Amino acid sequence: MKIFLRPLVLILSLTFLSTNLAASEGAFFIDILYLQEGKTSKDAADYFNKIEPVVRKHGLRRIIPGLQTATNMKGDLKADLVNVWMVTDSKTTFKNIFEDPDYLQYVAIRNATFDMKKANMFTAQPF
């Protein structure tokens, strides 16, 4: 039963948030991540637990729990983890995060945990 709830939570969250998103400056932010050799989803969770309070103050918050890839059904993308975030202001949020010393202290942990060269990240808005 639990395995079926995650997609339902995702669909309901995106549907609810998309109605409010069109009238704002915000966007969804999707990051598709690959773990470094020897790293686990627990290492990723530890990293996100550290940075989430920092990025939240700049308008970035995860809207569903981080997702671990269960099955690659089609395509070349074979990611380990996927996150869906809400960005309140896509023009300033990331700039402010990347200038914040509280965030910058975790960049080495980020790079040791994720293969940032392979990562895919994008913002999206409802159509």
PDB file of C-alpha atoms in Angstrom:
ATOM      1  CA  MET A   1       0.000   0.000   0.000  1.00  0.00           C
ATOM      2  CA  LYS A   2       2.820   2.419   0.943  1.00  0.00           C
ATOM      3  CA  ILE A   3       4.420   2.138  -2.518  1.00  0.00           C
ATOM      4  CA  PHE A   4       1.224   3.473  -4.121  1.00  0.00           C
ATOM      5  CA  LEU A   5       0.916   6.467  -1.785  1.00  0.00           C
ATOM      6  CA  ARG A   6       4.074   8.271  -2.929  1.00  0.00           C
ATOM      7  CA  PRO A   7       2.922   8.846  -6.524  1.00  0.00           C
ATOM      8  CA  LEU A   8      -0.490   9.899  -5.236  1.00  0.00           C
ATOM      9  CA  VAL A   9       1.082  12.404  -2.821  1.00  0.00           C
ATOM     10  CA  LEU A  10       3.215  13.767  -5.668  1.00  0.00           C
ATOM     11  CA  ILE A  11       0.246  14.203  -7.997  1.00  0.00           C
ATOM     12  CA  LEU A  12      -1.907  15.855  -5.333  1.00  0.00           C
ATOM     13  CA  SER A  13       0.921  18.169  -4.244  1.00  0.00           C
ATOM     14  CA  LEU A  14       1.720  19.256  -7.780  1.00  0.00           C
ATOM     15  CA  THR A  15      -1.947  19.773  -8.631  1.00  0.00           C
ATOM     16  CA  PHE A  16      -2.580  21.860  -5.539  1.00  0.00           C
ATOM     17  CA  LEU A  17       0.585  23.923  -5.893  1.00  0.00           C
ATOM     18  CA  SER A  18       0.266  24.499  -9.622  1.00  0.00           C
ATOM     19  CA  THR A  19      -2.987  26.398  -9.140  1.00  0.00           C
ATOM     20  CA  ASN A  20      -1.148  28.868  -6.909  1.00  0.00           C
ATOM     21  CA  LEU A  21       2.045  28.926  -8.980  1.00  0.00           C
ATOM     22  CA  ALA A  22       0.712  30.502 -12.162  1.00  0.00           C
ATOM     23  CA  ALA A  23       0.029  33.814 -10.436  1.00  0.00           C
ATOM     24  CA  SER A  24       3.444  34.022  -8.748  1.00  0.00           C
ATOM     25  CA  GLU A  25       7.108  34.500  -9.643  1.00  0.00           C
ATOM     26  CA  GLY A  26       7.816  30.966  -8.489  1.00  0.00           C
ATOM     27  CA  ALA A  27       8.504  27.683 -10.183  1.00  0.00           C
ATOM     28  CA  PHE A  28       9.053  24.037  -9.427  1.00  0.00           C
ATOM     29  CA  PHE A  29      12.703  23.051  -9.218  1.00  0.00           C
ATOM     30  CA  ILE A  30      13.543  19.454 -10.114  1.00  0.00           C
ATOM     31  CA  ASP A  31      16.932  17.958  -9.398  1.00  0.00           C
ATOM     32  CA  ILE A  32      17.863  14.558 -10.703  1.00  0.00           C
ATOM     33  CA  LEU A  33      20.933  13.264  -8.938  1.00  0.00           C
ATOM     34  CA  TYR A  34      23.542  10.549  -9.158  1.00  0.00           C
ATOM     35  CA  LEU A  35      25.349   9.353  -6.046  1.00  0.00           C
ATOM     36  CA  GLN A  36      29.119   9.241  -5.926  1.00  0.00           C
ATOM     37  CA  GLU A  37      30.671   5.759  -5.732  1.00  0.00           C
ATOM     38  CA  GLY A  38      30.101   4.319  -2.255  1.00  0.00           C
ATOM     39  CA  LYS A  39      27.476   6.908  -1.221  1.00  0.00           C
ATOM     40  CA  THR A  40      23.931   5.951  -0.250  1.00  0.00           C
ATOM     41  CA  SER A  41      20.511   7.540  -0.034  1.00  0.00           C
ATOM     42  CA  LYS A  42      21.181   7.945   3.710  1.00  0.00           C
ATOM     43  CA  ASP A  43      24.216  10.115   2.886  1.00  0.00           C
ATOM     44  CA  ALA A  44      21.978  12.178   0.599  1.00  0.00           C
ATOM     45  CA  ALA A  45      19.329  12.525   3.311  1.00  0.00           C
ATOM     46  CA  ASP A  46      21.992  13.681   5.788  1.00  0.00           C
ATOM     47  CA  TYR A  47      23.120  16.370   3.318  1.00  0.00           C
ATOM     48  CA  PHE A  48      19.578  17.581   2.631  1.00  0.00           C
ATOM     49  CA  ASN A  49      18.786  17.703   6.357  1.00  0.00           C
ATOM     50  CA  LYS A  50      21.727  20.098   6.747  1.00  0.00           C
ATOM     51  CA  ILE A  51      20.933  22.406   3.841  1.00  0.00           C
ATOM     52  CA  GLU A  52      17.133  22.533   3.925  1.00  0.00           C
ATOM     53  CA  PRO A  53      16.910  25.123   6.734  1.00  0.00           C
ATOM     54  CA  VAL A  54      19.448  27.286   4.879  1.00  0.00           C
ATOM     55  CA  VAL A  55      17.781  27.149   1.455  1.00  0.00           C
ATOM     56  CA  ARG A  56      14.310  27.546   2.946  1.00  0.00           C
ATOM     57  CA  LYS A  57      15.172  31.048   4.170  1.00  0.00           C
ATOM     58  CA  HIS A  58      15.883  31.969   0.532  1.00  0.00           C
ATOM     59  CA  GLY A  59      12.587  30.589  -0.788  1.00  0.00           C
ATOM     60  CA  LEU A  60      13.450  27.002  -1.761  1.00  0.00           C
ATOM     61  CA  ARG A  61      11.589  24.165  -0.079  1.00  0.00           C
ATOM     62  CA  ARG A  62      11.081  20.529  -0.896  1.00  0.00           C
ATOM     63  CA  ILE A  63       7.395  19.859  -1.504  1.00  0.00           C
ATOM     64  CA  ILE A  64       7.582  16.069  -1.277  1.00  0.00           C
ATOM     65  CA  PRO A  65      10.125  13.780   0.358  1.00  0.00           C
ATOM     66  CA  GLY A  66      13.199  12.975  -1.699  1.00  0.00           C
ATOM     67  CA  LEU A  67      12.597  10.079  -4.045  1.00  0.00           C
ATOM     68  CA  GLN A  68      14.901   7.158  -4.719  1.00  0.00           C
ATOM     69  CA  THR A  69      14.628   5.662  -8.188  1.00  0.00           C
ATOM     70  CA  ALA A  70      12.848   2.314  -7.980  1.00  0.00           C
ATOM     71  CA  THR A  71      12.697   1.355 -11.672  1.00  0.00           C
ATOM     72  CA  ASN A  72      14.153   2.904 -14.808  1.00  0.00           C
ATOM     73  CA  MET A  73      11.403   2.137 -17.252  1.00  0.00           C
ATOM     74  CA  LYS A  74      12.573   3.942 -20.399  1.00  0.00           C
ATOM     75  CA  GLY A  75      15.221   6.342 -21.606  1.00  0.00           C
ATOM     76  CA  ASP A  76      18.880   6.975 -20.996  1.00  0.00           C
ATOM     77  CA  LEU A  77      18.457   8.745 -17.667  1.00  0.00           C
ATOM     78  CA  LYS A  78      19.412   6.303 -14.912  1.00  0.00           C
ATOM     79  CA  ALA A  79      19.368   8.621 -11.903  1.00  0.00           C
ATOM     80  CA  ASP A  80      19.604   7.546  -8.278  1.00  0.00           C
ATOM     81  CA  LEU A  81      17.538  10.299  -6.632  1.00  0.00           C
ATOM     82  CA  VAL A  82      14.935  12.894  -7.579  1.00  0.00           C
ATOM     83  CA  ASN A  83      13.831  15.947  -5.585  1.00  0.00           C
ATOM     84  CA  VAL A  84      10.892  18.231  -6.282  1.00  0.00           C
ATOM     85  CA  TRP A  85      11.175  21.688  -4.765  1.00  0.00           C
ATOM     86  CA  MET A  86       9.145  24.888  -4.818  1.00  0.00           C
ATOM     87  CA  VAL A  87      11.008  28.110  -5.640  1.00  0.00           C
ATOM     88  CA  THR A  88       9.256  31.281  -4.522  1.00  0.00           C
ATOM     89  CA  ASP A  89      11.274  33.608  -6.753  1.00  0.00           C
ATOM     90  CA  SER A  90      13.211  31.951  -9.564  1.00  0.00           C
ATOM     91  CA  LYS A  91      15.048  35.207 -10.304  1.00  0.00           C
ATOM     92  CA  THR A  92      16.725  35.582  -6.890  1.00  0.00           C
ATOM     93  CA  THR A  93      16.456  32.351  -4.911  1.00  0.00           C
ATOM     94  CA  PHE A  94      19.446  30.502  -6.363  1.00  0.00           C
ATOM     95  CA  LYS A  95      21.661  33.590  -6.490  1.00  0.00           C
ATOM     96  CA  ASN A  96      20.992  34.198  -2.809  1.00  0.00           C
ATOM     97  CA  ILE A  97      21.605  30.559  -1.879  1.00  0.00           C
ATOM     98  CA  PHE A  98      24.929  30.405  -3.741  1.00  0.00           C
ATOM     99  CA  GLU A  99      26.112  33.590  -1.991  1.00  0.00           C
ATOM    100  CA  ASP A 100      25.116  32.424   1.504  1.00  0.00           C
ATOM    101  CA  PRO A 101      28.097  31.294   3.656  1.00  0.00           C
ATOM    102  CA  ASP A 102      25.717  29.019   5.580  1.00  0.00           C
ATOM    103  CA  TYR A 103      25.093  27.121   2.322  1.00  0.00           C
ATOM    104  CA  LEU A 104      28.653  27.333   0.984  1.00  0.00           C
ATOM    105  CA  GLN A 105      29.987  25.418   3.998  1.00  0.00           C
ATOM    106  CA  TYR A 106      28.143  22.331   2.674  1.00  0.00           C
ATOM    107  CA  VAL A 107      29.375  22.433  -0.940  1.00  0.00           C
ATOM    108  CA  ALA A 108      32.235  20.002  -0.224  1.00  0.00           C
ATOM    109  CA  ILE A 109      29.745  17.534   1.325  1.00  0.00           C
ATOM    110  CA  ARG A 110      27.432  18.010  -1.680  1.00  0.00           C
ATOM    111  CA  ASN A 111      30.252  17.283  -4.121  1.00  0.00           C
ATOM    112  CA  ALA A 112      31.419  14.252  -2.138  1.00  0.00           C
ATOM    113  CA  THR A 113      27.861  12.881  -2.077  1.00  0.00           C
ATOM    114  CA  PHE A 114      26.632  13.614  -5.615  1.00  0.00           C
ATOM    115  CA  ASP A 115      28.199  13.448  -9.066  1.00  0.00           C
ATOM    116  CA  MET A 116      27.405  17.047  -9.941  1.00  0.00           C
ATOM    117  CA  LYS A 117      28.717  16.673 -13.523  1.00  0.00           C
ATOM    118  CA  LYS A 118      25.989  14.122 -14.240  1.00  0.00           C
ATOM    119  CA  ALA A 119      23.213  15.900 -12.315  1.00  0.00           C
ATOM    120  CA  ASN A 120      20.214  17.284 -14.179  1.00  0.00           C
ATOM    121  CA  MET A 121      18.456  20.320 -12.718  1.00  0.00           C
ATOM    122  CA  PHE A 122      15.721  22.521 -14.103  1.00  0.00           C
ATOM    123  CA  THR A 123      12.858  24.775 -13.164  1.00  0.00           C
ATOM    124  CA  ALA A 124       9.387  24.151 -14.523  1.00  0.00           C
ATOM    125  CA  GLN A 125       6.029  25.883 -14.497  1.00  0.00           C
ATOM    126  CA  PRO A 126       2.549  24.615 -15.310  1.00  0.00           C
ATOM    127  CA  PHE A 127       1.441  24.795 -18.937  1.00  0.00           C
TER     128      PHE A 127
END
